Tab-separated table of C-alpha atoms and ligand atoms in Angstrom:
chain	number	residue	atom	x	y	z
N	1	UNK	CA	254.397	34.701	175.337
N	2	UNK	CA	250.651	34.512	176.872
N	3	UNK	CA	248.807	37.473	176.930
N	4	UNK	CA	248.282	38.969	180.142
N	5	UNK	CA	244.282	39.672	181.482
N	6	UNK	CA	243.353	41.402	184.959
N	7	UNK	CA	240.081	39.787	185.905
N	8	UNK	CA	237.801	40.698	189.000
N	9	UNK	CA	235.078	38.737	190.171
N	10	UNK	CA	236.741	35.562	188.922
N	11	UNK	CA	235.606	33.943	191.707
N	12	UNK	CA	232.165	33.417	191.068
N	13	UNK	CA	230.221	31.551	188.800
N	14	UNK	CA	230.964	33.249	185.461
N	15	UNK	CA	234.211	34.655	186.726
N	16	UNK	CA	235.193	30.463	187.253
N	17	UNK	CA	234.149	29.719	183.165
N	18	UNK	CA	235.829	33.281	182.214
N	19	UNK	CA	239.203	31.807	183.813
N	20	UNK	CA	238.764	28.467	182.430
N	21	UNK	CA	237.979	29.826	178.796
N	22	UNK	CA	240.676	32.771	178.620
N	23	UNK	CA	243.759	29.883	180.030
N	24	UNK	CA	242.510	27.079	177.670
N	25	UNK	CA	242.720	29.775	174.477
N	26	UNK	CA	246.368	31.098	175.708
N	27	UNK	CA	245.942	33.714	178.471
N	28	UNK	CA	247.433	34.357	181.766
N	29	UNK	CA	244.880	35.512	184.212
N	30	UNK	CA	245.478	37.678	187.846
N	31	UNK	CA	242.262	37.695	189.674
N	32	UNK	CA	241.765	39.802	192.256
N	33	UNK	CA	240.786	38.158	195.373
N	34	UNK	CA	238.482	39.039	198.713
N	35	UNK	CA	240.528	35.621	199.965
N	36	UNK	CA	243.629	35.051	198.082
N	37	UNK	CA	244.344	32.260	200.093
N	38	UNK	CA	241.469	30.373	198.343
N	39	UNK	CA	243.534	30.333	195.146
N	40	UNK	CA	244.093	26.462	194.978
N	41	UNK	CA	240.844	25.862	195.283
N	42	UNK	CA	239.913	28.138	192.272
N	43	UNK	CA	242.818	26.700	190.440
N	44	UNK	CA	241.474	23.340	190.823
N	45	UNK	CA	237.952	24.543	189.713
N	46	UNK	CA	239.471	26.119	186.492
N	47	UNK	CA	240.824	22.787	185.450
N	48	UNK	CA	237.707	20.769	185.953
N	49	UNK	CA	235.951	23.416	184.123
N	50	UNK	CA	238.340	22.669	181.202
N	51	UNK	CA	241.216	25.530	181.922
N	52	UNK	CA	244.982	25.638	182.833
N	53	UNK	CA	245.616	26.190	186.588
N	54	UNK	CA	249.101	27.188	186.025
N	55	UNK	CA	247.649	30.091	184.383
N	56	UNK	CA	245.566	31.667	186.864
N	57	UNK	CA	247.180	33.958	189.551
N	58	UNK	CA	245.982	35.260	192.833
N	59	UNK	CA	246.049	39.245	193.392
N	60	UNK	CA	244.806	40.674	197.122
N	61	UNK	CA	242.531	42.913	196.900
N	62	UNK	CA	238.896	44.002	197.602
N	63	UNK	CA	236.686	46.287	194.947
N	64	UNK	CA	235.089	47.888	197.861
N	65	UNK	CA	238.875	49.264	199.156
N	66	UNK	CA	240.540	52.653	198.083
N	67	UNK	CA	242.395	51.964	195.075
N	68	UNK	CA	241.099	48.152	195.141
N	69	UNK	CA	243.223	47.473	198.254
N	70	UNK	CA	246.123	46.561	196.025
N	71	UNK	CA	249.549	46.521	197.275
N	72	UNK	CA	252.226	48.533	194.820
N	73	UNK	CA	254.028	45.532	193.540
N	74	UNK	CA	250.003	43.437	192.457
N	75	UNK	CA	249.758	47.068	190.591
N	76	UNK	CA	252.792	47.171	188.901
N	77	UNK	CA	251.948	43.973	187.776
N	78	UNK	CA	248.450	44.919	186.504
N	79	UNK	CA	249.714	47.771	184.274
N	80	UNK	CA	250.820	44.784	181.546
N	81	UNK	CA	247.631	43.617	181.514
N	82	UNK	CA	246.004	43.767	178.000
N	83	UNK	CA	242.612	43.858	179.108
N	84	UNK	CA	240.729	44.389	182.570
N	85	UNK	CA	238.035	42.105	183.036
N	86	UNK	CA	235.595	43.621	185.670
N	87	UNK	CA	232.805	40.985	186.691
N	88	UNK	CA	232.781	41.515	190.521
N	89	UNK	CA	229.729	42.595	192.251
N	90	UNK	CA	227.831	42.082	195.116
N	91	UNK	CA	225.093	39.553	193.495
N	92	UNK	CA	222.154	39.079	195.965
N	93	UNK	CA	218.826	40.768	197.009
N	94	UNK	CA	218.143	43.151	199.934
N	95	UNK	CA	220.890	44.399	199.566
N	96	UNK	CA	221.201	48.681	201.493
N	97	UNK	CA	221.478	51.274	198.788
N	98	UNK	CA	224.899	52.226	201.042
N	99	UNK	CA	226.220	48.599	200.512
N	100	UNK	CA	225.265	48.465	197.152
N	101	UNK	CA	226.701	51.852	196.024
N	102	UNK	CA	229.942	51.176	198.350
N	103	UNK	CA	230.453	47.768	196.295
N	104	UNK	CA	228.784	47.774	192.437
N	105	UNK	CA	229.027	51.699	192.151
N	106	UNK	CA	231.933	53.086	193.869
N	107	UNK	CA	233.864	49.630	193.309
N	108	UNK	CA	233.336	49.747	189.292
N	109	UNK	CA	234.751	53.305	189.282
N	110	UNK	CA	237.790	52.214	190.989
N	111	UNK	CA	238.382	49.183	188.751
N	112	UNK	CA	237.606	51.725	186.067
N	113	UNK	CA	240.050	54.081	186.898
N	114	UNK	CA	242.735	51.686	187.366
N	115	UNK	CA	242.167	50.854	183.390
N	116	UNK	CA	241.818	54.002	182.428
N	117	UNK	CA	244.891	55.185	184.506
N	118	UNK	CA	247.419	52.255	182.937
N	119	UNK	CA	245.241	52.974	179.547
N	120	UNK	CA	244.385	49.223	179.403
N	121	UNK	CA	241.157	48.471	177.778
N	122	UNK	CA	237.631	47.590	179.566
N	123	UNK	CA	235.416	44.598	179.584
N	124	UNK	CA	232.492	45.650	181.844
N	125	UNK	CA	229.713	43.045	182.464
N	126	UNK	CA	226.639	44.582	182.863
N	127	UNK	CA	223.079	42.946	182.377
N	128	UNK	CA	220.077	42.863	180.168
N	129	UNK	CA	218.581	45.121	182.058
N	130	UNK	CA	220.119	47.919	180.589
N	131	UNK	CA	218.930	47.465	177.457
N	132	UNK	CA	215.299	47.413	177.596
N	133	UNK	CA	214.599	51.296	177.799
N	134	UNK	CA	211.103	51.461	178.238
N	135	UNK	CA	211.645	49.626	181.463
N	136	UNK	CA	214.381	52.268	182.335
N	137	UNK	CA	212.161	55.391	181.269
N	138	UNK	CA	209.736	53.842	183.489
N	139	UNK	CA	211.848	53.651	186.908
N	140	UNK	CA	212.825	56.586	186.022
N	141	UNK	CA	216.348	56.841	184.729
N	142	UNK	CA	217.010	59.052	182.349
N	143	UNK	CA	219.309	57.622	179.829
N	144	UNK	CA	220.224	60.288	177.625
N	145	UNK	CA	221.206	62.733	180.933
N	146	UNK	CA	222.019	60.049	183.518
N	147	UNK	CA	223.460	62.945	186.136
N	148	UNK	CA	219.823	63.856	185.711
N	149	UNK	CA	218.872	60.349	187.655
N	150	UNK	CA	216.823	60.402	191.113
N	151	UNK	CA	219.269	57.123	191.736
N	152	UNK	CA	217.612	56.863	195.580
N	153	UNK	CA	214.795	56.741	193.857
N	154	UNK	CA	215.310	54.090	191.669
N	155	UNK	CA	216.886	51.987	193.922
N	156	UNK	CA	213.865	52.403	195.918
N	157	UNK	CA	212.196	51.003	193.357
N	158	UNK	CA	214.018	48.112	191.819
N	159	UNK	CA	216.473	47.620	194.743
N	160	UNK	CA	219.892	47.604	196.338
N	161	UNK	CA	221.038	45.275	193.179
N	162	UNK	CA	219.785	46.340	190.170
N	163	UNK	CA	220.102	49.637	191.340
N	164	UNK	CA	223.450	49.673	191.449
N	165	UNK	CA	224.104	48.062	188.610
N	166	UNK	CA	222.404	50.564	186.835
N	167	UNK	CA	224.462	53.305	188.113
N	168	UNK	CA	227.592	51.784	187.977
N	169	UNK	CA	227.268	51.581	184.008
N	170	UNK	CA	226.216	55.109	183.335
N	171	UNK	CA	229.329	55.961	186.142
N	172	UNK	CA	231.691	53.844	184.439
N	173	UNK	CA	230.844	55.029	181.029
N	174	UNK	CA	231.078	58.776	181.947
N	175	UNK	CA	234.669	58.061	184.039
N	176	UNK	CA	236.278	56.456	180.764
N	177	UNK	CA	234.739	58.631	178.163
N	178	UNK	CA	235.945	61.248	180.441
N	179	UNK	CA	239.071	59.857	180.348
N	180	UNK	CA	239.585	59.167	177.089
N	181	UNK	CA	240.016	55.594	177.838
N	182	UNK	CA	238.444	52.443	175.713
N	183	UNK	CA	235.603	50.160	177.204
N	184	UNK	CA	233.223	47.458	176.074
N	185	UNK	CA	230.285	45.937	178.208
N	186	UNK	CA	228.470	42.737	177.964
N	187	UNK	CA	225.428	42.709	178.793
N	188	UNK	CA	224.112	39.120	179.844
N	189	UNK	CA	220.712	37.485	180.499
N	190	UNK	CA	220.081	35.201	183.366
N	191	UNK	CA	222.911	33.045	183.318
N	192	UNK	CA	221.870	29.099	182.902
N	193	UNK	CA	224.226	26.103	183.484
N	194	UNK	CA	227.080	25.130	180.871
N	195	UNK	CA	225.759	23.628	178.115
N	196	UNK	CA	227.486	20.191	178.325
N	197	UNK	CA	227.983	19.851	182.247
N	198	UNK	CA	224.741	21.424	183.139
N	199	UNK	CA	227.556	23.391	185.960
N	200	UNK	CA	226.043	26.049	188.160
N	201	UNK	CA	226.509	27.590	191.099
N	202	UNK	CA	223.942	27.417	194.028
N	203	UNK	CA	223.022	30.759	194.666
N	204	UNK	CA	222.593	32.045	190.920
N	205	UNK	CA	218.829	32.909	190.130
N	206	UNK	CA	218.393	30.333	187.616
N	207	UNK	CA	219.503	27.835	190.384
N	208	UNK	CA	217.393	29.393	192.920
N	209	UNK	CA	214.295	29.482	190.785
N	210	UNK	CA	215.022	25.275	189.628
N	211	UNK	CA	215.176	24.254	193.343
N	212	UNK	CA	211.672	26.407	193.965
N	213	UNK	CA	209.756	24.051	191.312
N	214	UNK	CA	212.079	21.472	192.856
N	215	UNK	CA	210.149	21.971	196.403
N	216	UNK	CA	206.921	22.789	195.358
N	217	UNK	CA	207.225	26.748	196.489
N	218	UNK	CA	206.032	27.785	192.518
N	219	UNK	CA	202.194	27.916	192.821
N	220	UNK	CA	201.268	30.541	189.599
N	221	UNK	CA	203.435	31.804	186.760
N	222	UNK	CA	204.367	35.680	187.485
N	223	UNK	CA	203.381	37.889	184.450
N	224	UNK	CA	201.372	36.908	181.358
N	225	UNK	CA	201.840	34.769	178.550
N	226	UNK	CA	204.404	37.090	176.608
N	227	UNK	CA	206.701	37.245	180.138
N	228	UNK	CA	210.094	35.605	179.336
N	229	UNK	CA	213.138	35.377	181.669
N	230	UNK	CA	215.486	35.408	179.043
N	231	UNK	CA	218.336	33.071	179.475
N	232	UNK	CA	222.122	32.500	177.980
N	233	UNK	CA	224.584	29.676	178.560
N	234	UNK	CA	227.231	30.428	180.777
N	235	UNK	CA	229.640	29.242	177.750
N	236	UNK	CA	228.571	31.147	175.071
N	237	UNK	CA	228.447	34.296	177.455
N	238	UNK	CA	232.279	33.993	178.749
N	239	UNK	CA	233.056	33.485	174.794
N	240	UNK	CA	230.995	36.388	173.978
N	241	UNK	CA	233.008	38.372	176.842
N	242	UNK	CA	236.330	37.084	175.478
N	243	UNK	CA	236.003	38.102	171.484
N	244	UNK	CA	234.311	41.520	172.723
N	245	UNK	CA	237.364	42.540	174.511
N	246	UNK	CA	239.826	41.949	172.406
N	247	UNK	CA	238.098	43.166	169.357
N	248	UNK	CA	239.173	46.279	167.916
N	249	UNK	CA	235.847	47.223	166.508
N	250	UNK	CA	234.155	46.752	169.789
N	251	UNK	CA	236.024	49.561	171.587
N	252	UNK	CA	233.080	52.036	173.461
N	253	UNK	CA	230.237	49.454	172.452
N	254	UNK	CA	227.785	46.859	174.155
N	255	UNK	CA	226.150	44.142	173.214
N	256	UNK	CA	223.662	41.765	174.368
N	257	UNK	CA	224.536	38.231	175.370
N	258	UNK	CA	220.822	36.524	175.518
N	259	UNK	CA	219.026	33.327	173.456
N	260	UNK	CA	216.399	35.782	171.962
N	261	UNK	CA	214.218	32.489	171.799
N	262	UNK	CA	213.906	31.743	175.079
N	263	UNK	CA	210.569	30.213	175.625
N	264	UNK	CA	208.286	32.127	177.807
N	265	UNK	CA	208.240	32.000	181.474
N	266	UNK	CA	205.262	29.276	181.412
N	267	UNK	CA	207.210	27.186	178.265
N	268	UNK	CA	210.500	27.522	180.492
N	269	UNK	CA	208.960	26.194	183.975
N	270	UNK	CA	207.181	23.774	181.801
N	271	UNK	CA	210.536	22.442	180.561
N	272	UNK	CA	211.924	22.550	184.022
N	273	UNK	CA	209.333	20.803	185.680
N	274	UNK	CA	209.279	18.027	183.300
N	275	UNK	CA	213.102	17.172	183.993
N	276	UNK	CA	212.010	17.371	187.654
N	277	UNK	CA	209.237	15.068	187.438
N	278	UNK	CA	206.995	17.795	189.000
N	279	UNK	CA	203.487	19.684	187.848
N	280	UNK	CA	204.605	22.978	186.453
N	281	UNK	CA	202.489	25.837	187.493
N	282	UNK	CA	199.495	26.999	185.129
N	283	UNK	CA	197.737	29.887	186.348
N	284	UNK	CA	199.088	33.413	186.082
N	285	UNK	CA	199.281	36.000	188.461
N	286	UNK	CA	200.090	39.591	187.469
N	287	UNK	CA	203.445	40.642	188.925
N	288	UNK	CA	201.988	44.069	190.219
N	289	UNK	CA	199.594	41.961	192.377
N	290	UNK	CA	202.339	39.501	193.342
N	291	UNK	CA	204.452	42.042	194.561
N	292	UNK	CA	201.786	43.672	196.565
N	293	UNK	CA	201.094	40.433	198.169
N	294	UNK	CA	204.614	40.404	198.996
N	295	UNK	CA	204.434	43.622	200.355
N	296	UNK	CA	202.707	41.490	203.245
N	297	UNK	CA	205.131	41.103	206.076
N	298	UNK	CA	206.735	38.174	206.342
N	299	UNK	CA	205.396	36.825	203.322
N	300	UNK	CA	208.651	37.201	200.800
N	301	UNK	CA	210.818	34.954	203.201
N	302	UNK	CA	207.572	32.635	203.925
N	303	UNK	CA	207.073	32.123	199.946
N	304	UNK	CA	210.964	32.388	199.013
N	305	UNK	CA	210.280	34.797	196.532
N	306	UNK	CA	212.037	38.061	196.375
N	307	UNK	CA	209.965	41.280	194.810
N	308	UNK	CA	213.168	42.264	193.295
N	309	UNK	CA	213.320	39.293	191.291
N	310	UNK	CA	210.503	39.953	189.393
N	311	UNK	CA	211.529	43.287	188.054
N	312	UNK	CA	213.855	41.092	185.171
N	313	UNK	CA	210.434	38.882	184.333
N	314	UNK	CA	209.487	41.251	181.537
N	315	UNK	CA	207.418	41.694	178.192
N	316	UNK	CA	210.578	43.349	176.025
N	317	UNK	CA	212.029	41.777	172.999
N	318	UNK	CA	215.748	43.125	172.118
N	319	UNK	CA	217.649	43.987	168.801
N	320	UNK	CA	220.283	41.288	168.579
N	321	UNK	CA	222.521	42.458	165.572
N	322	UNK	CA	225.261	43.100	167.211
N	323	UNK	CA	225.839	40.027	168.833
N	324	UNK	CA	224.269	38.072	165.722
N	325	UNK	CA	227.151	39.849	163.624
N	326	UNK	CA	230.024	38.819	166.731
N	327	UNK	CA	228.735	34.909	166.296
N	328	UNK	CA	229.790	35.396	162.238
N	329	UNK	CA	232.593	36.811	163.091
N	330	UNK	CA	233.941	34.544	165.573
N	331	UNK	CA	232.095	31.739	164.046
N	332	UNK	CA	230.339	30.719	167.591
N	333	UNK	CA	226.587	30.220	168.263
N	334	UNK	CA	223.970	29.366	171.302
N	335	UNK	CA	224.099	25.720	172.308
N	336	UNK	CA	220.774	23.597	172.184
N	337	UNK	CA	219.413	25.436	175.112
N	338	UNK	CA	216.815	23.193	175.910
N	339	UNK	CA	219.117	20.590	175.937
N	340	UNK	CA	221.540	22.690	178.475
N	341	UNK	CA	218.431	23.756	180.472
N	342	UNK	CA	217.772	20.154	181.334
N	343	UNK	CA	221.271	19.607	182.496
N	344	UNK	CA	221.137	22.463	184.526
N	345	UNK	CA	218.197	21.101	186.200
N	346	UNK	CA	220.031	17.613	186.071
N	347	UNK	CA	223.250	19.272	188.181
N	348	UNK	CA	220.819	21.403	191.135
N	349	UNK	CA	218.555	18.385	191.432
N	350	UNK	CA	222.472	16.616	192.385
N	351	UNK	CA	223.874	19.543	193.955
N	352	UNK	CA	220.122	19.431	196.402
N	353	UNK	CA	220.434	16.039	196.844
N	354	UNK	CA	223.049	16.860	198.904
N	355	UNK	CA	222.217	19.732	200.555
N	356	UNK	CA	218.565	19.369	200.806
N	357	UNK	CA	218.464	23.103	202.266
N	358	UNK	CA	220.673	25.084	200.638
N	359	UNK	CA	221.295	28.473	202.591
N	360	UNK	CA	219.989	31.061	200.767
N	361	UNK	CA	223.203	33.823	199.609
N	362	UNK	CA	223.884	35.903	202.304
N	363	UNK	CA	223.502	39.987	202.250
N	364	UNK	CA	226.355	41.101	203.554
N	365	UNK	CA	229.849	39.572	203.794
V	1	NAP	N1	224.546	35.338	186.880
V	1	NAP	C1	223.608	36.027	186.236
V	1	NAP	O1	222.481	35.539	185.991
V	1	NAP	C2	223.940	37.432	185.770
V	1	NAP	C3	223.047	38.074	184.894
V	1	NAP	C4	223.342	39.359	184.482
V	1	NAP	C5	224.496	40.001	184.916
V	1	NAP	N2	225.328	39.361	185.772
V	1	NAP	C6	226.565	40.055	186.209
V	1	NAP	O2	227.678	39.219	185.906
V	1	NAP	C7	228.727	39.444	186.841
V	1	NAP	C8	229.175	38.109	187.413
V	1	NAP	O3	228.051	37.498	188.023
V	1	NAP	P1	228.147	36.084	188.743
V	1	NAP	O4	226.835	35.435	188.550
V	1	NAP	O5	229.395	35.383	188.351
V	1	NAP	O6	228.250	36.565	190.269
V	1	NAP	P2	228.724	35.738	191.557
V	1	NAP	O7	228.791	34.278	191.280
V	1	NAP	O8	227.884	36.223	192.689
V	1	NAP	O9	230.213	36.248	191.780
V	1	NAP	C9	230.471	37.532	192.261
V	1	NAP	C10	231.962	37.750	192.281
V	1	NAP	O10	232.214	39.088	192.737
V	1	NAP	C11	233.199	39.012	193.755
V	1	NAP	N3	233.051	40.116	194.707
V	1	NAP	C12	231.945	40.464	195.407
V	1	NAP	N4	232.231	41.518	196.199
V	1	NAP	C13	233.543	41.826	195.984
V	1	NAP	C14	234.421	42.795	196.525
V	1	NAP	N5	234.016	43.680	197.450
V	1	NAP	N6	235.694	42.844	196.078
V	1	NAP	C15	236.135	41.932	195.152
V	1	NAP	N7	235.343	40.977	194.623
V	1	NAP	C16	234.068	40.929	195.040
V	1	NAP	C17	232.969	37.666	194.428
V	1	NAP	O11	234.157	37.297	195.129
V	1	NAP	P3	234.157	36.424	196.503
V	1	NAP	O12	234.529	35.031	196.052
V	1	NAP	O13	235.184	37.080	197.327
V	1	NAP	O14	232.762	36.509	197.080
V	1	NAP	C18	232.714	36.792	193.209
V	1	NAP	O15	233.923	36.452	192.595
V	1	NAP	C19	228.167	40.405	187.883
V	1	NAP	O16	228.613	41.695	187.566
V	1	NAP	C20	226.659	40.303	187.708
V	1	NAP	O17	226.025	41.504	188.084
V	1	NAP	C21	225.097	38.081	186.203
């Protein structure tokens, strides 16, 4: 019999992998869906992404809904889930502190609670973010007494986005400790391409920042020369989320799913530009000075560059043990990143010459 998963947020780019990974290695999936009527579509993604369709079930539903919008009978079937995947958020920048709290705060509490209530274990994605706590001491949330958190404040000062994110994990882990209730997060870097395929979605910030070199809108390199974006493929990170869930020894923990050698951000555009056949950028600009010229009205949208972007170009180098001791354990390891860098660049430079103006994600829908 196949084990059973609850997964929200399937849907999107590392939701898609997540399915195709957790039906190829002999689980059934329910994904909760905005549009469940999209569900052959998805289906048909899984298998090109290497998973089995017949495996992957549509549940109605919306994370931004009392009690997920779920009708009783989707619940009932839930409550056999063995793990709840929760991967949904609203991904994009701009985004109202009201919107973002309604969606990544209030929405991970409810998808919380519904684990907690049916006692089914957590897999939280979070982001790397949350791990680099001089960056967090600086925006000014306080970590060891979250409740203690100006969180208008810090929105106000990182954004709608990361905002949220960042109080949806301290919210989540209060509501299950509270609860008594067993979670584990993930915490990824910026997601890159699959490894072999180069597969990405449009929208995602890697994507975004290839098809900026791509049209010439990358004039300086934000940061210094120790700034790194740091980067993970999206297959190591859904196996990463998959042995993390079901691992006993895992229960209440997080780890980090990043390639700790990650060029910097000049070796990275550097290795981007020369699959594009473009000049990379050379000359740095700090990021405080970038994002007061940004401050300039107008001039984000004119230059395509979003201040709230820059906040995950950073200086911070992370303790990897835990996931170092995970790959032993599961006997997995990065791909050739370089290697799966270039084919993401390889699948945007296809997916632009098709839509030579992709629209950018939208804020609200
Ligand atoms: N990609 C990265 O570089 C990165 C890095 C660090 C952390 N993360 C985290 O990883 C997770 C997955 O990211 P991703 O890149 O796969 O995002 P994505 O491609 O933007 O997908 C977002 C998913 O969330 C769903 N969603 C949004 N609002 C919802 C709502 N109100 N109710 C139900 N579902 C809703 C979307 O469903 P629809 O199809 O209905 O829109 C979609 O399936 C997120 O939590 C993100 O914060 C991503």
């Amino acid at each position: 019999m196949r084990v059973e998963c609850f997964v929200t947020g399937g849907s999107g780019f590392v939701g898609q992998h997540l399915l195709a990974h957790l039906t190829a290695t002999g689980y059934t999936a329910r994904v909760l869906m905005r549009q469940p009527e999209q569900i052959g579509r998805l289906r048909e993604q899984v298998a090109r992404l290497g998973g089995r369709a017949e495996f992957v079930h549509a549940v109605a539903g919306d994370i931004s809904q009392e009690g997920l919008g779920l009708g009783e009978a989707d619940r009932h079937c839930i409550s056999a889930a063995a793990v709840v995947f929760h991967l949904a958020a609203q991904f994009t920048w701009g985004l109202t502190t009201e919107r973002a709290r309604a969606v990544n705060v209030q929405g991970a509490l409810r998808v919380a609670s519904l684990a907690a209530g049916y006692g089914i274990r957590l897999l939280m994605v979070g982001g790397f973010m949350l791990q680099n706590l001089d960056h967090l001491a600086r925006i000014g949330v306080d970590t060891k007494r979250p409740e203690n958190t100006d969180w208008p404040a810090v929105y106000g000062r990182v954004g709608g986005y990361e905002g949220s994110k960042l109080e949806a994990h301290f919210a989540v882990i209060r509501h299950m400790q509270d609860a008594g209730a067993a979670y584990s997060i993930v915490h990824p870097a910026t997601v890159c391409g699959q490894s072999e395929s180069g597969h990405i979605l449009a929208g995602q910030p890697l994507a975004v920042l290839i098809r900026d070199l791509a049209l010439g809108r990358f004039k300086a390199i934000p940061g210094s020369a120790r700034h790194w974006l740091p980067l993970v493929s999206v297959d190591y990170l859904v196996k990463m989320i998959t042995c993390v869930a079901f691992d006993p020894s895992m229960a209440n923990q997080q780890v980090l799913a990043l390639y700790p050698h990650t060029p910097n951000l000049q070796g990275m555009l550097a290795q981007i530009a020369t699959t594009l056949a473009v000049r990379a950028p050379r000359r740095h600009v700090p990021i405080n000075v970038l994002k007061w010229i940004l401050a300039i009205p107008g001039l984000a949208a004119r230059l395509s560059i979003s201040p709230e972007s820059l906040n995950f170009i950073q200086t911070q180098r992370f303790d990897m043990r835990i996931a170092e001791q995970l790959e032993r354990k599961y006997q997995f390891t990065h791909p050739d990143m370089e290697q799966a860098l270039a084919r993401t660049v390889r699948y945007v430079i296809g997916y632009l010459a098709n839509n030579p103006a992709p629209a950018p994600r939208p804020v609200a829908n």
